[in-house]
Amino acid sequence: MTGFTPPAPFRTRPELRGTFGMTASTHWIATATAQAVLERDGNAFDAAVAAAFVLHVVEPHLNGPGGDLVGIYVTANDPTPRVMAGQGPAPAGATIEHYRELGFTEMPGSGVLAAAIPGSVPAWLRLLETRGTWELADVLAFAIGYARGGHPLLAAVANTIAGVRELFEHWPTSAAHWIPEGRMPQAGDLATNEPYARTLERLLAAGGTAATREDRIRAAVAAWSTGFVVDEIARFTAEPHYQPSIDREVPGVLTADDMAGYQASDEDAVTLEFRGTTIAKAAAWGQGPVLLQALAILDTFDDSRLDPSTALGIHTIVEALKLALADRDAWYGDGAVPLELLADLLGPEYARERAALIDETASLEFRPGRPGGREPWLPPLRVGRPQQSAAGAGEPTLAKTEIPRGDTCHLDVADRHGNLVSVTPSGGWLQSSPTIPELGFCLGTRLQMTWLDAASPSALTAGRRPRTGLSPTLLLRDGIPVETLGTPGGDQQDQWQLVYLLRRIVGGYDPQQAIDAPMFHTVSHVSSFEPRTWSPGELVVEGRVGTEVLAELTARGHRVTVEGDWSLGRLSMVGRDPATGVLFAAANPRLAQGYAAGR
């Protein structure tokens, strides 16, 4: 396209194209699982659910059954994007007063007190019941097999366990589960999780006498939400457990009644048109509209200012992201964004107003807007770069260890029938809170994304969802679904996807080229995670952007941090060409873990 740097001729992976089915995820075993389901005549939803439960087993440092998810999908019969909301709300006992009485000045990033109601498993089972075709036993067979028979342990899992070994001295159930008999696991070990295999088998047994496939799945949901799973979780969280942020043992607040009252939901997507493509996201109970706001701002500029390979393009993109992220922190929250406010935030008039703030030098200010004349809530601005265990890691869980971060997973599936699904599961990773021994997993820490300030749109409020960072994307052209994508990465999720989309939509890159190309993001925003700091003007880039680009960005006032050449971004995607029916897929080469497959 005119004014855009052409893509590099070398691709790290081939561009996958075919007509049968495509899958992509952050772990090759999950990708292979999903493809195996398609090969056995399952649809995209059967495949996604089977892969998701495998991700619980093979990426336990990045997600778990006690966590959460956000998905977006279309069916072969209905091109309307739907949001799969598997983010549980705060328990009834999770009040600002309770946490302040315990001595917290901000929400903890780890431990049982940071747990929202687990939403992942109920959401996956709802998707299977309403959109899938397979029996639950066939879907779960893959995860049960890997949990009992073993899978080669990722080096990242072994490194994570090593990094939190000192913490596990305070969480003996985690030590017993992950460091049996004091032996540290090593990369390549055949790792098992027998308690989780038994948990899945007990879910299956709950529906054993039910009359229909759907009834059997609903019986498994009941066993989770009102049966043995909730009984174990409630018993465990009622006991005192070590809480790193306050260095003492306290009980959690999650109860059986909280879990019994939770149901995953199916919701409308929020959309924006950009250069002939409609982008669909979850609403502002998450951070999805950040991507839409940034695109609306950038739509006011010529193509020449949108090239992510040039200093001018990076500068313009990052300044738009700073403005959108500031609005996220000032306005977003579950129940806090009525339709008229969201319409103002995404409207063309407001986009032009925000775009006018972008000049030729980097802003070092926190600049939320006043959509419709409203006054923004201003979070505390504490300068400091969040600790990282690795470049681009996205979801911090611990503040007192050498490895303070977890991250997230992602998967995409497209089948030959026209179904497309994209899901970002997260939370409940092994280092987030103590392992519940009878179940083989721990709880998530999403409440850390709330504020202990009642004036915040994302204040800790019983019954409201914390503002999640999980943010998959679905694209349509002329009303026809064409592509899904997503990435792990916390506050970087919509930033990396924005760079990808600009290369795809404006630059004409193919998917693998857009994933392979150099990535960048800003940390000049308030972190969604403990510690809730910000780093004014800091821009993180892969070194491959080049010395001239780096020099110009520095000259424009950006505080540039150069990471490894292949260190940022975890994107994967699938798509369908509506003119030919050809399916395609691509996956991230970074970390040597994600893969796409298809034919």
XYZ file of C-alpha atoms in Angstrom:
599
model
C 0.000 0.000 0.000
C 1.107 3.587 -0.639
C 3.413 4.986 2.020
C 3.910 1.721 3.899
C 7.189 -0.100 4.369
C 6.923 -3.411 2.489
C 7.072 -6.590 4.586
C 10.313 -8.489 4.945
C 10.576 -11.253 2.331
C 11.399 -13.846 5.011
C 8.615 -15.410 7.083
C 9.379 -17.431 10.209
C 6.495 -19.760 9.346
C 4.668 -20.545 6.112
C 1.332 -18.872 5.516
C -1.120 -21.695 6.208
C -3.979 -21.966 3.726
C -6.586 -24.662 3.142
C -10.282 -25.451 2.964
C -10.912 -27.927 5.801
C -10.058 -26.257 9.098
C -7.491 -24.043 10.830
C -6.362 -23.780 14.440
C -3.786 -21.630 16.216
C -2.798 -21.252 19.855
C -0.002 -20.427 22.262
C 0.980 -24.106 22.663
C 1.502 -26.669 19.944
C -0.254 -29.448 21.894
C -3.413 -27.361 22.218
C -3.269 -26.553 18.511
C -2.868 -30.229 17.642
C -5.748 -31.119 19.964
C -8.083 -28.657 18.289
C -7.077 -29.883 14.848
C -7.657 -33.485 15.924
C -11.220 -32.605 16.898
C -11.833 -30.991 13.504
C -10.445 -34.088 11.796
C -12.993 -36.199 13.693
C -15.879 -34.028 12.433
C -16.133 -31.786 15.480
C -16.892 -28.147 14.800
C -14.831 -25.104 15.787
C -16.500 -24.876 19.204
C -15.876 -28.526 20.058
C -12.252 -28.010 19.017
C -11.818 -24.821 21.037
C -13.204 -26.356 24.230
C -11.032 -29.467 23.917
C -7.939 -27.313 23.359
C -8.857 -25.052 26.272
C -8.903 -27.845 28.839
C -5.564 -29.048 27.439
C -4.178 -25.534 27.983
C -5.073 -25.893 31.673
C -2.692 -28.854 31.762
C 0.193 -27.825 29.484
C 0.334 -24.088 30.327
C -0.435 -24.101 34.067
C 1.766 -21.034 34.595
C -0.433 -19.055 32.185
C -3.997 -20.185 32.907
C -6.058 -22.623 34.932
C -9.572 -23.860 35.678
C -9.835 -21.353 38.525
C -9.286 -18.439 36.153
C -11.288 -16.534 33.575
C -11.655 -15.891 29.864
C -13.073 -13.621 27.196
C -14.038 -15.000 23.796
C -15.625 -13.714 20.615
C -17.205 -15.808 17.899
C -19.606 -16.115 14.984
C -21.524 -19.160 13.812
C -21.973 -20.485 10.314
C -25.641 -19.452 10.479
C -25.273 -16.018 12.034
C -22.508 -13.502 11.214
C -23.343 -11.363 14.258
C -20.319 -11.302 16.609
C -21.066 -12.628 20.075
C -18.934 -12.205 23.195
C -18.307 -15.202 25.434
C -17.952 -13.655 28.897
C -16.227 -15.983 31.349
C -15.108 -13.285 33.773
C -16.551 -13.851 37.227
C -17.486 -10.913 39.465
C -16.240 -10.015 42.922
C -17.631 -12.200 45.731
C -20.208 -10.778 48.146
C -17.578 -10.421 50.852
C -15.145 -8.512 48.646
C -15.741 -4.985 49.876
C -13.432 -1.992 50.028
C -13.988 -1.776 53.787
C -12.928 -5.386 54.372
C -9.656 -5.034 52.475
C -8.799 -1.736 54.129
C -9.485 -3.245 57.548
C -6.963 -5.986 56.682
C -4.341 -3.309 55.999
C -4.404 -3.138 52.191
C -3.906 0.207 50.519
C -4.414 -1.364 47.091
C -5.767 -4.682 45.915
C -3.374 -7.604 46.350
C -1.894 -9.188 43.244
C -1.750 -12.750 44.580
C -3.271 -15.077 47.134
C -6.849 -16.153 47.853
C -7.979 -12.596 48.604
C -7.372 -11.595 44.980
C -9.791 -14.222 43.617
C -12.915 -13.331 41.680
C -15.553 -16.025 41.131
C -13.947 -18.520 38.696
C -15.593 -18.122 35.295
C -13.498 -20.156 32.905
C -14.961 -23.660 33.227
C -18.631 -22.542 33.313
C -18.027 -20.445 30.186
C -16.353 -23.262 28.271
C -19.110 -25.704 29.190
C -21.801 -23.211 28.187
C -20.115 -22.784 24.808
C -19.968 -26.540 24.309
C -23.612 -26.958 25.302
C -24.983 -24.181 23.091
C -22.637 -24.209 20.081
C -20.832 -27.540 20.100
C -21.802 -30.991 18.889
C -19.510 -33.372 20.786
C -20.106 -35.279 23.987
C -18.319 -33.784 26.990
C -16.493 -37.061 27.601
C -14.908 -36.925 24.146
C -13.974 -33.271 24.557
C -12.315 -33.782 27.959
C -10.530 -37.005 26.975
C -7.529 -35.058 25.662
C -6.994 -33.076 28.884
C -7.559 -36.125 31.077
C -5.019 -38.050 29.028
C -2.331 -35.382 29.364
C -3.077 -34.755 33.037
C -2.788 -38.452 33.911
C -0.341 -39.736 31.308
C 1.896 -36.684 31.277
C 3.206 -34.104 28.838
C 6.725 -32.708 28.347
C 7.088 -29.801 30.761
C 7.854 -26.432 29.209
C 11.071 -24.753 30.325
C 8.946 -21.714 31.197
C 6.888 -23.770 33.651
C 10.010 -25.167 35.330
C 11.516 -21.658 35.522
C 8.320 -20.243 37.003
C 8.217 -22.901 39.719
C 11.877 -22.274 40.505
C 11.192 -18.549 40.728
C 8.414 -18.947 43.290
C 9.977 -21.718 45.352
C 10.441 -19.381 48.306
C 6.774 -18.375 48.164
C 5.757 -22.044 48.038
C 7.355 -22.461 51.459
C 4.353 -20.435 52.661
C 1.951 -22.337 50.385
C 2.672 -25.986 51.301
C -0.095 -27.384 49.078
C 1.545 -25.732 46.072
C 4.939 -27.084 47.070
C 3.536 -30.597 47.418
C 1.865 -30.373 44.031
C 4.629 -28.743 41.981
C 7.775 -29.733 43.913
C 6.961 -33.268 45.095
C 9.420 -34.600 47.659
C 11.451 -31.425 47.212
C 12.543 -32.212 43.651
C 12.448 -29.209 41.360
C 10.861 -30.070 37.992
C 13.039 -29.748 34.919
C 12.237 -28.799 31.355
C 11.182 -31.889 29.432
C 10.050 -33.849 32.471
C 6.883 -35.839 31.871
C 4.563 -33.755 34.036
C 1.239 -35.028 35.357
C -1.680 -33.614 37.340
C -3.610 -36.591 38.698
C -5.908 -34.504 40.945
C -7.102 -32.482 37.949
C -7.654 -35.670 35.924
C -9.876 -36.938 38.753
C -11.705 -33.603 38.907
C -12.575 -33.798 35.218
C -13.680 -37.421 35.572
C -15.963 -36.471 38.463
C -17.520 -33.741 36.312
C -18.220 -36.366 33.657
C -19.654 -38.801 36.212
C -22.113 -36.140 37.374
C -23.872 -36.295 34.011
C -23.624 -40.025 33.504
C -27.358 -40.794 33.730
C -28.687 -37.666 32.033
C -30.837 -38.204 28.946
C -29.250 -35.830 26.416
C -25.839 -34.408 25.530
C -26.947 -30.985 26.771
C -28.269 -32.408 30.035
C -24.973 -34.185 30.627
C -23.072 -30.934 30.160
C -25.470 -29.053 32.435
C -24.974 -31.732 35.100
C -21.213 -31.141 34.898
C -21.784 -27.404 35.330
C -23.899 -28.123 38.398
C -21.157 -30.342 39.827
C -18.785 -27.425 39.369
C -21.000 -24.618 40.665
C -23.029 -26.322 43.384
C -21.327 -29.686 43.897
C -17.962 -31.089 44.864
C -15.838 -28.380 43.184
C -17.460 -25.494 44.994
C -17.400 -27.466 48.250
C -13.619 -27.913 48.000
C -13.011 -24.297 46.976
C -15.201 -22.904 49.768
C -13.608 -25.129 52.400
C -10.094 -24.253 51.240
C -10.582 -20.485 50.981
C -12.230 -20.304 54.409
C -8.929 -21.392 55.946
C -6.169 -18.820 56.560
C -3.520 -18.749 53.830
C -0.353 -16.708 53.455
C -1.003 -13.361 51.771
C 2.268 -11.928 50.382
C 1.159 -8.285 50.269
C 0.598 -8.104 54.040
C 2.975 -10.929 55.056
C 0.505 -12.887 57.148
C -2.150 -15.581 56.878
C -5.772 -14.588 56.286
C -8.831 -16.407 54.921
C -10.361 -15.584 51.571
C -13.840 -14.232 50.910
C -15.060 -16.535 48.108
C -17.950 -18.742 49.260
C -20.130 -21.542 47.933
C -23.049 -19.118 47.558
C -20.905 -16.847 45.373
C -20.094 -19.659 42.969
C -23.612 -21.107 42.956
C -25.004 -17.775 41.817
C -22.630 -17.322 38.899
C -23.478 -17.997 35.262
C -21.264 -17.273 32.274
C -22.935 -14.955 29.775
C -23.259 -14.439 26.052
C -23.201 -10.739 25.176
C -23.332 -8.245 22.344
C -20.022 -7.104 20.879
C -18.987 -3.476 20.447
C -17.913 -2.563 16.904
C -16.135 0.180 14.972
C -15.471 0.509 11.262
C -11.919 1.364 10.195
C -10.827 1.643 6.555
C -13.596 -0.694 5.368
C -13.142 -3.311 8.107
C -15.461 -3.731 11.093
C -13.618 -4.560 14.303
C -15.632 -6.325 17.041
C -14.633 -6.400 20.705
C -16.023 -7.034 24.178
C -17.468 -3.959 25.898
C -15.858 -1.640 28.447
C -16.096 -4.091 31.361
C -12.798 -5.129 29.762
C -10.231 -3.133 27.848
C -11.466 -4.066 24.344
C -12.678 -0.560 23.392
C -9.085 0.688 23.824
C -8.351 -0.848 20.420
C -11.459 0.749 18.937
C -10.669 4.165 20.431
C -7.106 4.049 19.135
C -8.330 3.114 15.652
C -10.899 5.934 15.711
C -8.141 8.415 16.588
C -5.784 7.036 13.940
C -8.545 7.118 11.324
C -8.201 10.901 11.335
C -4.617 10.630 9.979
C -3.311 9.833 6.499
C -1.932 6.363 5.805
C 1.608 7.774 5.775
C 1.376 8.364 9.538
C 0.212 4.838 10.344
C 3.230 2.768 9.291
C 4.505 0.798 12.334
C 7.924 0.424 10.669
C 8.733 4.150 10.722
C 9.503 6.492 13.588
C 6.636 8.792 12.586
C 4.242 5.870 12.480
C 5.367 4.431 15.825
C 5.164 7.892 17.386
C 1.623 8.519 16.091
C 0.371 5.046 17.052
C 1.847 5.209 20.555
C 0.467 8.694 21.227
C -3.009 7.478 20.182
C -2.642 4.492 22.489
C -1.669 6.699 25.427
C -4.871 8.694 24.977
C -7.047 5.581 24.651
C -5.414 3.911 27.665
C -5.869 7.051 29.763
C -9.572 6.934 28.908
C -9.622 3.271 29.882
C -8.272 4.085 33.325
C -10.594 7.062 33.779
C -13.843 5.622 32.425
C -13.936 1.824 31.970
C -15.536 -0.568 34.425
C -18.311 -3.131 34.722
C -21.613 -1.248 34.986
C -19.838 2.119 34.744
C -20.099 2.730 30.991
C -23.659 3.306 29.782
C -24.301 3.109 26.047
C -24.305 6.879 25.626
C -20.872 7.216 27.257
C -19.452 4.408 25.105
C -20.926 6.066 22.015
C -19.201 9.323 22.966
C -15.875 7.579 23.601
C -15.970 5.896 20.180
C -17.578 8.752 18.245
C -15.831 10.616 15.396
C -16.123 14.014 17.052
C -14.368 12.808 20.199
C -11.755 10.987 18.083
C -10.901 14.246 16.283
C -10.705 16.050 19.618
C -8.278 13.455 20.946
C -6.248 13.310 17.726
C -5.674 17.073 17.955
C -3.618 16.449 21.115
C -1.014 14.458 19.164
C 1.901 16.656 18.108
C 5.445 15.930 16.972
C 6.875 15.099 20.390
C 6.047 12.468 22.982
C 3.621 13.362 25.735
C 4.733 12.651 29.288
C 1.295 13.464 30.713
C -1.686 11.383 31.781
C -4.462 12.824 29.609
C -7.936 11.302 29.929
C -10.624 13.136 27.993
C -14.027 14.579 28.861
C -16.453 12.803 26.542
C -19.755 14.669 26.484
C -18.351 17.140 29.012
C -18.077 14.540 31.772
C -15.304 14.841 34.359
C -12.904 11.848 34.479
C -11.856 9.905 37.543
C -8.102 10.235 38.004
C -6.161 7.246 39.358
C -3.134 7.831 41.591
C -0.023 8.281 39.438
C 2.923 6.473 41.007
C 5.964 6.514 38.769
C 7.771 3.212 38.379
C 8.073 0.475 35.804
C 6.318 -2.774 36.770
C 8.720 -5.613 37.523
C 9.081 -8.165 34.758
C 10.288 -11.725 34.626
C 10.639 -11.536 30.849
C 10.137 -8.934 28.158
C 6.499 -8.591 27.259
C 5.104 -10.686 30.117
C 1.698 -9.284 30.801
C -0.031 -10.184 34.036
C 1.871 -9.691 37.305
C 0.809 -11.868 40.186
C 3.521 -11.527 42.804
C 5.382 -8.540 44.155
C 7.994 -10.176 46.379
C 9.620 -12.724 44.101
C 12.176 -12.766 41.340
C 9.479 -13.939 38.925
C 6.520 -11.671 39.680
C 4.463 -12.233 36.537
C 2.204 -14.728 34.964
C 0.680 -14.294 31.591
C -2.121 -15.635 29.458
C -3.025 -18.065 26.672
C -4.840 -17.636 23.394
C -6.519 -19.871 20.814
C -8.366 -19.442 17.500
C -10.321 -21.977 15.461
C -12.004 -21.811 12.036
C -13.905 -24.750 10.569
C -15.108 -25.517 7.057
C -18.711 -24.741 7.985
C -18.019 -21.044 8.617
C -17.727 -21.016 12.416
C -14.985 -18.751 13.825
C -13.997 -18.516 17.487
C -11.250 -16.642 19.318
C -10.683 -16.951 23.077
C -8.138 -15.560 25.527
C -8.106 -17.702 28.703
C -6.102 -16.591 31.718
C -5.939 -16.506 35.496
C -5.560 -19.306 37.989
C -1.946 -19.865 37.043
C 0.145 -21.962 39.407
C 1.905 -18.982 41.007
C -1.241 -16.922 41.671
C -2.517 -18.550 44.865
C -2.203 -21.796 46.843
C -3.097 -25.039 45.074
C -6.348 -26.666 46.173
C -4.986 -30.213 46.580
C -8.173 -32.213 45.945
C -8.838 -30.336 42.693
C -5.341 -29.888 41.259
C -5.597 -26.162 40.577
C -5.649 -22.772 42.280
C -7.767 -19.634 42.064
C -7.160 -16.580 39.909
C -6.216 -13.052 40.907
C -8.355 -10.819 38.670
C -9.587 -8.686 41.593
C -6.161 -7.037 41.530
C -7.500 -4.984 38.613
C -10.013 -3.210 40.869
C -9.413 -0.125 43.004
C -10.012 0.436 46.705
C -11.593 3.781 45.815
C -15.368 3.913 45.538
C -15.133 6.795 43.052
C -13.270 4.682 40.479
C -15.339 3.239 37.616
C -13.472 -0.002 38.353
C -13.871 0.110 42.125
C -13.982 -3.175 44.015
C -17.712 -3.866 44.192
C -19.391 -7.120 45.168
C -21.221 -8.572 42.179
C -19.310 -6.536 39.599
C -16.648 -7.903 37.305
C -13.102 -6.550 37.602
C -11.968 -4.749 34.457
C -10.204 -7.544 32.621
C -7.357 -7.166 30.146
C -8.433 -10.220 28.111
C -9.297 -8.941 24.679
C -9.712 -11.135 21.556
C -10.823 -9.538 18.280
C -13.071 -10.454 15.365
C -13.022 -8.741 11.947
C -15.794 -8.411 9.359
C -15.902 -6.943 5.860
C -19.241 -6.025 4.318
C -20.869 -7.736 7.285
C -19.087 -11.049 6.628
C -16.717 -12.472 9.292
C -13.191 -12.809 7.924
C -10.697 -13.136 10.771
C -10.162 -13.636 14.507
C -7.042 -12.881 16.493
C -5.659 -12.251 19.941
C -2.636 -12.426 22.187
C -1.528 -12.797 25.786
C 0.064 -9.719 27.289
C -2.087 -7.893 29.865
C -1.991 -4.168 29.104
C -0.201 -4.944 25.831
C -2.940 -7.109 24.322
C -4.767 -4.410 22.395
C -1.526 -2.541 21.697
C 0.044 -5.475 19.850
C -3.207 -6.214 18.059
C -3.408 -2.593 16.907
C 0.035 -2.824 15.300
C -0.968 -6.080 13.610
C -4.222 -4.601 12.287
C -2.548 -1.526 10.850
C -0.127 -3.721 8.948
C -2.973 -5.939 7.742
C -5.646 -3.384 6.902
C -3.574 -0.406 5.784
C -0.247 -1.979 4.855
C -1.547 -5.065 3.072
C 0.645 -7.527 4.975
C -0.428 -11.154 5.104
C -1.069 -12.507 8.639
C 2.289 -14.195 9.200
C 4.158 -11.147 7.921
C 2.178 -8.922 10.282
C 2.893 -11.201 13.257
C 6.592 -11.532 12.413
C 7.220 -7.803 11.922
C 8.814 -5.812 14.781
C 6.511 -5.032 17.709
C 6.351 -2.255 20.277
C 4.113 -0.932 23.052
C 3.891 1.874 25.587
C 4.005 1.549 29.366
C 3.067 5.230 29.691
C -0.226 4.275 31.335
C -1.379 3.111 34.737
C -0.669 -0.599 35.061
C -3.714 -2.808 35.497
C -1.767 -4.967 37.935
C -0.032 -4.715 41.267
C 1.982 -2.545 41.652
C -0.302 0.030 39.963
C 2.493 2.223 38.617
C 3.075 4.110 35.391
C 6.187 5.065 33.442
C 5.654 8.428 31.687
C 6.823 8.446 28.087
C 8.352 4.959 28.144
C 8.197 3.125 24.826
C 9.254 -0.540 24.628
C 10.440 -1.744 21.208
C 12.063 -4.749 19.638
C 15.595 -3.917 18.510
C 14.731 -4.908 14.935
C 13.043 -1.550 14.345
C 16.544 -0.247 13.507
C 18.978 2.299 14.845
C 17.683 5.217 12.751
C 14.128 4.678 13.955
C 15.320 4.381 17.554
C 17.304 7.600 17.268
C 14.344 9.533 15.857
C 11.999 8.224 18.542
C 14.456 9.347 21.198
C 14.726 12.739 19.518
C 10.931 13.032 19.668
C 11.105 12.659 23.448
C 10.184 8.995 23.885
C 12.009 7.198 26.688
C 12.933 4.184 24.617
C 13.581 0.763 26.127
C 15.010 -1.691 23.606
C 14.114 -5.331 24.220
C 15.273 -8.415 22.346
C 14.715 -8.615 18.614
C 12.055 -11.322 19.089
C 10.582 -10.559 22.498
C 7.270 -8.672 22.143
C 3.895 -9.926 20.958
C 2.243 -13.348 21.245
C -0.321 -13.102 18.439
C -2.154 -15.903 16.701
C -5.055 -15.819 14.260
C -7.329 -17.701 11.886
C -9.387 -16.396 8.994
C -11.631 -17.138 6.055
C -11.754 -15.562 2.596
C -15.481 -15.207 1.888
C -14.923 -14.996 -1.869
C -13.208 -18.392 -2.117
C -13.909 -20.157 1.181
C -10.160 -20.581 1.692
C -9.139 -20.693 5.355
C -5.840 -19.361 6.677
C -3.910 -19.205 9.938
C -0.720 -17.834 11.476
C 1.009 -17.970 14.858
C 3.697 -16.229 16.839
C 7.278 -17.560 16.575
C 8.476 -15.769 19.722
C 9.203 -18.039 22.709
C 9.220 -21.026 20.301
C 5.914 -22.273 21.645
C 2.847 -21.093 19.704
C 1.766 -22.893 16.549
C -0.870 -22.878 13.829
C -2.052 -25.954 11.962
C -4.585 -26.702 9.280
C -5.321 -28.048 5.870
